[in-house]
XYZ file of C-alpha atoms in Angstrom:
585
model
C 33.857 -45.801 -2.977
C 34.311 -42.341 -4.490
C 30.854 -42.526 -6.061
C 29.393 -43.243 -2.603
C 31.406 -40.408 -1.023
C 30.081 -37.870 -3.535
C 26.525 -39.149 -3.118
C 26.759 -38.856 0.691
C 28.149 -35.327 0.564
C 25.248 -34.430 -1.724
C 22.728 -35.890 0.777
C 24.406 -34.128 3.713
C 23.679 -30.874 1.905
C 19.973 -31.513 2.533
C 20.519 -31.823 6.304
C 22.757 -28.761 6.422
C 20.155 -26.753 4.516
C 17.480 -27.731 7.042
C 19.876 -26.802 9.850
C 20.453 -23.357 8.344
C 16.714 -22.729 8.015
C 16.092 -23.847 11.583
C 18.751 -21.532 13.021
C 16.761 -18.607 11.638
C 13.961 -19.596 14.034
C 13.842 -17.870 17.435
C 12.480 -21.073 19.026
C 15.470 -23.087 17.821
C 17.925 -20.385 18.958
C 16.353 -20.376 22.415
C 16.804 -24.155 22.613
C 20.464 -23.901 21.618
C 21.179 -21.174 24.183
C 19.348 -23.184 26.808
C 19.351 -23.662 30.526
C 20.082 -27.309 31.430
C 16.576 -28.155 32.665
C 14.742 -31.409 31.962
C 12.212 -29.851 29.570
C 14.871 -28.273 27.361
C 16.918 -31.467 27.271
C 13.922 -33.472 26.099
C 13.089 -30.937 23.409
C 16.670 -31.065 22.136
C 16.634 -34.868 22.193
C 13.398 -35.063 20.184
C 14.541 -32.416 17.706
C 17.905 -34.017 16.989
C 16.450 -37.508 17.130
C 14.248 -36.350 14.254
C 17.401 -35.095 12.491
C 18.835 -38.575 12.904
C 15.759 -40.072 11.252
C 16.132 -37.630 8.336
C 19.775 -38.745 8.072
C 18.573 -42.343 7.721
C 15.957 -41.549 5.078
C 18.419 -39.511 3.006
C 20.827 -42.457 3.034
C 21.778 -44.815 0.215
C 20.877 -48.513 0.213
C 23.939 -50.735 -0.217
C 24.026 -54.482 -1.021
C 27.483 -55.771 -0.042
C 28.114 -58.606 -2.460
C 30.481 -59.127 -5.317
C 30.522 -55.853 -7.235
C 28.707 -54.050 -4.402
C 25.411 -52.472 -5.513
C 24.297 -48.931 -4.588
C 20.541 -48.315 -4.654
C 19.858 -44.572 -4.737
C 16.084 -44.985 -4.480
C 14.225 -44.463 -1.190
C 15.172 -46.437 1.914
C 11.740 -46.602 3.551
C 12.203 -50.365 3.495
C 15.245 -52.481 2.747
C 15.954 -56.138 2.120
C 17.645 -58.262 4.796
C 20.904 -58.446 2.845
C 21.021 -54.654 2.398
C 22.420 -51.868 4.589
C 22.226 -48.057 4.507
C 25.092 -45.619 4.020
C 23.579 -42.768 6.020
C 24.088 -39.447 7.848
C 22.151 -40.426 10.980
C 25.145 -39.667 13.209
C 25.008 -35.939 12.385
C 21.786 -35.280 14.311
C 22.704 -37.630 17.150
C 26.236 -36.254 17.584
C 25.029 -32.648 17.501
C 22.526 -33.525 20.257
C 25.337 -34.778 22.487
C 27.699 -31.902 21.664
C 25.032 -29.318 22.551
C 23.171 -30.991 25.398
C 25.428 -33.557 27.026
C 25.224 -37.339 27.569
C 21.497 -37.505 28.436
C 20.465 -35.529 25.347
C 22.863 -37.452 23.096
C 21.717 -40.793 24.508
C 18.015 -39.896 24.146
C 18.378 -38.604 20.577
C 20.405 -41.720 19.732
C 17.686 -43.946 21.181
C 15.003 -42.275 19.036
C 17.040 -42.586 15.834
C 18.183 -46.129 16.770
C 14.671 -47.501 17.270
C 13.638 -46.097 13.899
C 16.685 -47.634 12.202
C 16.118 -51.086 13.713
C 12.492 -51.035 12.539
C 13.698 -50.644 8.940
C 15.422 -54.032 9.113
C 18.459 -55.290 7.222
C 21.297 -57.473 8.496
C 22.951 -54.426 10.161
C 19.774 -53.166 11.894
C 20.764 -54.189 15.422
C 24.405 -53.138 14.989
C 23.405 -49.728 13.632
C 20.904 -49.231 16.462
C 23.526 -49.961 19.136
C 26.143 -47.824 17.412
C 23.736 -44.879 17.079
C 23.047 -44.863 20.829
C 26.782 -45.205 21.535
C 27.618 -42.300 19.205
C 25.135 -40.011 20.958
C 26.569 -40.877 24.361
C 30.132 -40.403 23.100
C 29.334 -36.905 21.823
C 27.757 -36.108 25.204
C 30.973 -37.141 26.956
C 32.891 -34.743 24.693
C 30.442 -31.995 25.792
C 31.213 -32.782 29.449
C 34.959 -32.694 28.866
C 34.857 -29.230 27.280
C 31.943 -27.940 29.411
C 33.683 -24.579 30.004
C 32.976 -23.702 26.374
C 29.599 -22.588 25.145
C 29.863 -24.310 21.734
C 32.546 -26.839 20.743
C 35.192 -25.862 18.206
C 34.983 -27.035 14.592
C 38.061 -29.224 15.051
C 36.508 -30.939 18.079
C 33.263 -31.482 16.162
C 35.123 -33.013 13.206
C 37.200 -35.345 15.413
C 34.065 -36.396 17.300
C 32.540 -37.408 13.970
C 35.642 -39.364 12.965
C 35.762 -41.305 16.253
C 31.987 -41.882 16.337
C 31.814 -43.258 12.790
C 34.930 -45.375 13.282
C 33.250 -46.829 16.350
C 30.142 -47.580 14.284
C 32.200 -49.527 11.738
C 33.768 -51.546 14.579
C 30.352 -52.374 16.075
C 29.064 -53.507 12.655
C 32.037 -55.872 12.342
C 31.461 -57.246 15.856
C 27.687 -57.704 15.735
C 26.413 -57.925 12.136
C 26.195 -61.442 10.689
C 27.491 -62.960 8.495
C 30.912 -61.470 9.177
C 32.028 -61.742 5.542
C 29.155 -59.550 4.410
C 29.758 -57.081 7.291
C 33.422 -56.821 6.325
C 32.541 -56.238 2.674
C 30.083 -53.521 3.741
C 32.606 -51.702 5.964
C 35.192 -51.783 3.195
C 32.736 -49.958 0.932
C 30.962 -47.498 3.272
C 33.556 -46.980 6.043
C 35.753 -44.245 4.635
C 32.959 -42.342 2.795
C 30.759 -42.230 5.922
C 33.632 -41.233 8.214
C 34.708 -38.372 5.921
C 31.277 -37.118 4.823
C 29.575 -37.269 8.231
C 32.503 -35.703 10.075
C 32.403 -32.813 7.617
C 28.619 -32.587 8.084
C 28.926 -32.396 11.877
C 31.582 -29.663 11.589
C 29.420 -27.648 9.151
C 26.358 -27.989 11.425
C 28.385 -26.730 14.410
C 29.797 -23.884 12.281
C 26.251 -22.734 11.482
C 25.242 -22.829 15.150
C 28.427 -21.018 16.223
C 27.761 -18.239 13.736
C 24.245 -17.747 15.124
C 25.454 -17.704 18.739
C 28.309 -15.299 17.965
C 25.951 -12.951 16.134
C 23.564 -12.909 19.090
C 26.470 -12.246 21.466
C 27.567 -9.346 19.281
C 24.052 -7.871 19.294
C 23.784 -8.246 23.081
C 27.195 -6.617 23.542
C 26.142 -3.688 21.352
C 22.928 -3.302 23.353
C 24.839 -3.408 26.638
C 27.208 -0.697 25.400
C 24.231 1.437 24.365
C 22.669 1.012 27.796
C 25.910 1.965 29.549
C 26.137 5.065 27.360
C 22.523 5.951 28.154
C 23.171 5.400 31.882
C 26.102 7.769 31.803
C 24.265 10.560 29.969
C 20.846 10.299 31.667
C 22.467 10.517 35.093
C 23.851 13.882 34.019
C 20.529 15.151 32.633
C 18.411 14.008 35.592
C 20.433 15.700 38.299
C 17.899 18.514 38.423
C 14.910 16.202 38.063
C 12.633 15.233 35.166
C 11.404 18.396 33.436
C 10.997 19.580 29.832
C 14.694 20.359 29.469
C 16.053 17.060 30.794
C 13.296 15.050 29.058
C 14.160 16.652 25.684
C 17.856 15.846 26.036
C 17.080 12.260 27.058
C 14.672 11.861 24.109
C 17.343 13.096 21.683
C 19.807 10.594 23.139
C 17.354 7.683 22.895
C 16.366 8.559 19.325
C 20.026 8.246 18.280
C 20.532 4.909 20.028
C 17.303 3.113 19.063
C 15.356 2.084 15.972
C 12.439 4.425 16.763
C 11.043 7.126 14.460
C 10.278 9.351 17.454
C 10.786 9.336 21.235
C 8.505 11.051 23.713
C 8.376 11.456 27.505
C 5.331 12.681 29.432
C 4.350 13.236 33.008
C 0.811 12.572 34.232
C -0.621 15.707 32.647
C 1.397 16.898 29.662
C 4.066 16.128 27.066
C 7.526 16.902 28.438
C 9.375 16.113 25.208
C 8.826 14.757 21.704
C 11.735 14.348 19.299
C 11.381 12.984 15.761
C 8.401 12.250 13.500
C 5.160 13.985 14.487
C 6.808 16.850 16.378
C 4.569 19.341 14.530
C 1.643 18.519 16.813
C 3.195 16.443 19.641
C 4.779 19.490 21.250
C 6.254 19.915 24.757
C 3.838 21.532 27.166
C 0.786 20.304 25.246
C -1.770 18.173 27.055
C -1.683 14.431 26.413
C -2.895 13.659 22.872
C -3.226 9.887 22.784
C -5.655 7.629 24.606
C -3.008 4.900 24.659
C -0.809 7.118 26.874
C -3.655 7.769 29.286
C -4.360 4.025 29.366
C -0.770 3.214 30.417
C -0.772 5.991 33.035
C -3.922 4.484 34.522
C -2.971 0.786 34.371
C 0.753 1.070 35.069
C 1.408 -1.648 32.461
C 3.352 -1.378 29.202
C 1.421 -1.373 25.928
C 2.396 -2.029 22.308
C 0.209 -0.172 19.802
C 0.438 -1.761 16.359
C -1.672 0.698 14.400
C -2.780 4.318 14.340
C -6.131 3.168 15.704
C -4.398 1.608 18.715
C -2.481 4.823 19.421
C -5.674 6.889 19.078
C -4.013 10.237 18.527
C -6.377 13.237 18.463
C -4.663 14.483 15.272
C -6.373 12.678 12.318
C -3.329 12.737 9.984
C -0.725 11.751 12.584
C 2.115 9.857 10.802
C 2.864 7.700 13.840
C 1.559 4.204 13.089
C 2.881 2.131 16.005
C 4.287 2.671 19.485
C 5.841 1.011 22.515
C 4.570 2.785 25.638
C 6.040 1.940 29.049
C 5.359 3.522 32.448
C 7.923 5.515 34.408
C 7.498 4.900 38.119
C 8.629 6.375 41.393
C 8.205 3.537 43.819
C 4.748 2.121 43.056
C 3.416 5.411 41.647
C 3.242 5.961 37.875
C 4.559 9.479 37.236
C 4.845 9.432 33.437
C 5.515 7.343 30.350
C 8.351 6.718 27.900
C 7.168 6.234 24.300
C 8.961 4.861 21.256
C 6.986 5.739 18.108
C 7.362 4.051 14.706
C 6.266 5.089 11.217
C 5.592 1.446 10.336
C 4.482 -1.371 12.663
C 6.989 -3.673 10.926
C 9.825 -1.586 12.418
C 9.078 -2.935 15.897
C 11.459 -5.738 16.873
C 11.356 -7.841 20.062
C 14.626 -6.232 21.140
C 13.002 -2.775 20.898
C 10.327 -3.727 23.428
C 12.900 -5.172 25.829
C 15.061 -2.071 25.414
C 12.086 0.209 26.089
C 11.219 -1.697 29.280
C 14.827 -1.582 30.431
C 15.246 2.129 29.741
C 11.977 2.985 31.486
C 13.160 1.011 34.497
C 16.466 2.869 34.356
C 14.715 6.249 34.286
C 12.501 5.134 37.185
C 15.507 4.178 39.299
C 17.294 7.420 38.501
C 14.222 9.473 39.369
C 14.065 7.584 42.662
C 17.698 8.489 43.140
C 16.901 12.180 42.629
C 14.048 11.872 45.109
C 16.376 10.190 47.569
C 18.718 13.146 47.285
C 15.849 15.483 48.126
C 14.970 13.364 51.146
C 18.603 13.360 52.220
C 18.506 17.152 52.523
C 16.215 16.708 55.507
C 18.994 14.836 57.298
C 21.858 16.594 59.032
C 24.769 17.686 56.836
C 27.179 15.333 58.592
C 24.939 12.313 57.947
C 24.563 13.230 54.279
C 28.316 13.435 53.839
C 28.743 10.146 55.638
C 26.328 8.319 53.350
C 27.614 9.902 50.173
C 31.161 8.993 51.146
C 30.259 5.313 50.902
C 29.816 5.590 47.125
C 33.395 6.021 45.994
C 33.515 7.394 42.430
C 36.595 5.255 41.750
C 34.588 2.148 42.626
C 31.873 3.152 40.123
C 34.368 3.860 37.345
C 36.363 0.689 38.042
C 33.152 -1.364 38.084
C 31.953 0.054 34.780
C 35.374 -0.542 33.228
C 35.282 -4.166 34.426
C 31.777 -4.654 32.981
C 32.726 -3.087 29.636
C 35.801 -5.363 29.460
C 33.621 -8.444 30.058
C 30.829 -7.535 27.627
C 32.388 -9.224 24.604
C 34.321 -12.040 26.317
C 31.890 -13.017 29.102
C 28.506 -11.337 28.445
C 26.705 -13.479 31.047
C 29.119 -12.366 33.763
C 28.839 -8.745 32.549
C 25.057 -8.914 32.920
C 25.381 -10.440 36.386
C 27.797 -7.707 37.524
C 25.546 -5.003 36.093
C 22.668 -6.379 38.183
C 24.887 -6.510 41.276
C 26.016 -2.925 40.646
C 22.361 -1.881 40.480
C 21.622 -3.693 43.761
C 24.625 -2.033 45.384
C 23.652 1.502 44.446
C 19.978 0.967 45.241
C 20.937 -0.058 48.766
C 23.166 3.011 49.055
C 20.268 5.212 48.017
C 17.816 3.442 50.336
C 20.213 3.968 53.207
C 19.180 7.613 53.446
C 15.498 6.621 53.588
C 15.610 3.885 56.247
C 16.915 4.241 59.755
C 17.504 0.503 60.129
C 17.895 -2.530 57.876
C 18.157 -6.246 58.636
C 21.514 -8.014 58.860
C 20.395 -10.104 55.868
C 19.892 -6.938 53.778
C 23.256 -5.573 54.880
C 24.946 -8.896 54.018
C 23.302 -8.923 50.565
C 24.510 -5.362 49.994
C 28.025 -6.401 51.007
C 27.847 -9.456 48.707
C 26.909 -7.216 45.752
C 30.000 -5.115 46.450
C 32.236 -8.177 46.838
C 30.952 -9.848 43.640
C 32.109 -6.808 41.695
C 35.445 -6.614 43.520
C 36.100 -10.342 42.989
C 35.515 -9.897 39.246
C 38.188 -7.187 39.261
C 40.718 -9.068 41.393
C 39.995 -12.548 39.932
C 41.506 -15.270 42.139
C 43.523 -12.777 44.212
C 40.581 -12.235 46.579
C 38.927 -15.019 48.600
C 35.738 -14.295 50.571
C 34.098 -16.305 53.355
C 30.754 -15.622 55.075
C 29.937 -17.133 58.485
C 26.370 -15.964 59.142
C 24.028 -17.541 61.697
C 20.523 -17.709 60.235
C 18.971 -16.836 63.594
C 20.452 -13.317 63.483
C 19.507 -12.453 59.865
C 16.408 -10.486 60.928
C 18.203 -8.430 63.586
C 18.301 -4.732 62.726
C 21.291 -2.416 62.483
C 22.048 0.958 60.853
C 22.504 0.717 57.056
C 25.976 0.926 55.478
C 27.647 -0.630 58.489
C 29.388 -3.797 57.236
C 30.140 -2.792 53.637
C 32.385 0.180 54.592
C 34.406 -2.137 56.862
C 34.847 -4.654 54.038
C 35.742 -1.883 51.583
C 38.313 -0.504 54.010
C 39.877 -3.963 54.405
C 40.197 -4.456 50.638
C 41.455 -0.956 49.797
C 43.950 -0.593 52.618
C 44.575 -3.985 54.229
C 44.837 -6.128 51.077
C 46.444 -3.581 48.773
C 48.965 -5.256 46.470
C 48.405 -8.758 47.880
C 48.108 -11.812 45.599
C 46.176 -14.001 48.045
C 43.899 -11.622 49.930
C 41.246 -13.071 52.234
C 38.168 -11.454 53.762
C 35.973 -13.177 56.362
C 32.603 -11.728 57.489
C 31.073 -13.111 60.697
C 27.633 -12.571 62.269
C 26.637 -14.728 65.244
C 24.564 -14.573 68.396
C 26.265 -13.961 71.740
C 23.679 -14.217 74.531
C 21.415 -11.167 74.066
C 23.648 -9.447 71.510
C 24.926 -10.058 67.990
C 28.654 -10.202 67.278
C 29.730 -8.928 63.840
C 33.285 -8.923 62.525
C 35.274 -8.299 59.340
C 38.664 -10.046 59.284
C 41.406 -9.748 56.658
C 44.889 -11.205 56.268
C 46.388 -7.934 55.085
C 49.255 -5.683 56.075
C 47.752 -4.615 59.402
C 47.374 -1.167 60.993
C 49.883 0.683 63.104
C 48.797 0.797 66.773
C 49.097 4.601 66.957
C 46.821 4.985 63.943
C 44.057 2.736 65.287
C 42.945 5.169 67.996
C 42.881 8.093 65.548
C 40.814 6.098 63.040
C 37.925 5.815 65.512
C 38.058 9.264 67.049
C 38.633 11.601 64.128
C 38.574 11.807 60.367
C 42.068 10.993 59.097
C 43.735 11.810 55.803
C 43.705 8.942 53.291
C 45.390 8.508 49.921
C 42.335 6.506 48.798
C 38.764 7.305 49.731
C 37.464 9.969 52.095
C 39.186 8.830 55.316
C 35.706 8.955 56.860
C 34.499 5.313 56.648
C 35.541 3.713 59.966
C 34.999 6.931 61.912
C 31.501 7.320 60.461
C 30.448 3.730 61.252
C 31.912 3.987 64.765
C 30.077 7.224 65.545
C 26.751 5.991 64.184
C 26.933 2.770 66.226
C 27.738 4.711 69.401
C 24.977 7.212 68.672
C 22.443 4.425 68.256
C 23.450 1.869 70.903
C 26.004 3.492 73.201
C 29.748 3.139 73.774
C 29.685 -0.650 74.162
C 28.585 -1.039 70.533
C 31.421 0.995 69.027
C 34.056 -0.500 66.746
C 36.978 -2.493 68.113
C 40.121 -2.907 66.000
C 42.630 -5.691 66.578
C 45.610 -5.647 64.245
C 49.150 -6.937 63.972
C 51.609 -5.765 61.342
C 51.892 -8.274 58.509
C 49.227 -10.604 59.959
C 45.971 -8.827 59.212
C 43.207 -6.897 60.944
C 39.945 -7.720 62.723
C 37.273 -5.014 63.067
C 34.338 -6.086 65.256
C 31.387 -4.755 67.185
C 28.300 -6.014 69.002
C 24.730 -4.734 68.936
C 21.648 -5.567 71.000
C 19.088 -7.835 69.352
C 16.428 -5.575 67.885
C 13.801 -6.858 65.447
C 10.846 -5.300 63.688
C 9.160 -5.350 60.286
C 11.454 -3.740 57.702
C 10.505 -2.251 54.358
C 12.259 -4.312 51.679
């Protein structure tokens, strides 16, 4: 028995080695960190079914008779009175633990058919047990579905139960029973111990890969947040040589590049790092690759000096990632990451370059929006700017930073929602009207972020009639009402509720924001709509601003109405005429 245990542990080493090599592959890592679609499940099933077959072939032939014989030679074919002490369960169990019942069952079926074709008096029993083990591991996956990868203890226990089940099936199905019993007495304990350890080691390898990728993504997210913070400061006066140089210095410190350069359509605005002796600010564009990107509006990866096509013959820059900077649909410049060696370029560098160029584009649009806003009356500018509460931005960023390491997927989702929220705020100064659907989406972006901060203390309900989604209304109308309800009405509550309603009422649309908060004093309600009031939080301008803009657009009948009772909540509602037209999205 001990001889068999040592031999099995030795054979498991082969499977674990293959597993380690595979986890170095980007294709395998993408499969592990998969979306649960049919294609991915089938790929996982085939891959781990193949692992199960390897586990069979690396097994040890056993003849359960008096003085049981171990045959260490190959098991490509076995006699009827022989069986195989194998590690087939490792691949099948891993399939179920990573992909669920369907993947486990499919991988088990592949490995089971192969095993039954090899023959032996336990062929049928082993085939049935292999399928059962895959399904069992999939059930374990379902039970702990809130986790990304199972724990090592869970993996080990799954192996113990699965292999114990296999021994039971052999005793129930394999004939003759005496020979099956003799076999289980010899291989039972070694297979249970060795294969359970193998499953745990396999999971440990996968967990280490996933955790390393999470760490890298968290580091990248922190870098991006740092870049966001600093570039916002530098771009306040627009993109010129001074701001471009500071941004290039920042990006050089936070990336793997040998040099960073920013250009407009005509000249180099900044170049920091290798090659700065001839790539100088103010100089006309030197590389044909830059002119190509400016013309096409598409990113380009130059993998040699010939691809860059610098006019300086001895330029030390041997590779580059060049991405366009856009204002709307217009290409206004490029961001370039240069490298001294093409081998320095990693896939993450290209993704980072694309992301940073997009960030610069959005921030430049923001600067342009500020210029456009100057054409609007001073009161309107203040009203729109008041919607973006600095505390909300800081609280949102703090929430995202806190989630980066523990829940990176949620952090990425909130970062996208934060981007949508601020883009809508910026677009508000450029569009006189937006659709109710756009306004609802803007409000949802805000609420997604607030719900992440308040966890289960904030419940949100939308009651939106589809037939009114294309009706137009002034931008930043619903979100300020929702923000006011959360900040003032639900302050300190453990079970806050917000309900947003939009429905048709004859030839008008009824919109309302209802909360279950502390309510508003009757004397204060009238002042809220007729003048700017002092507020401990915010500008004290939100309800007044929305009320005045609605009246200015549609008349007195479309102004805000506030119904509130102390301790029972507040309803803020208004109606607008149905107005539809094509809206820029």
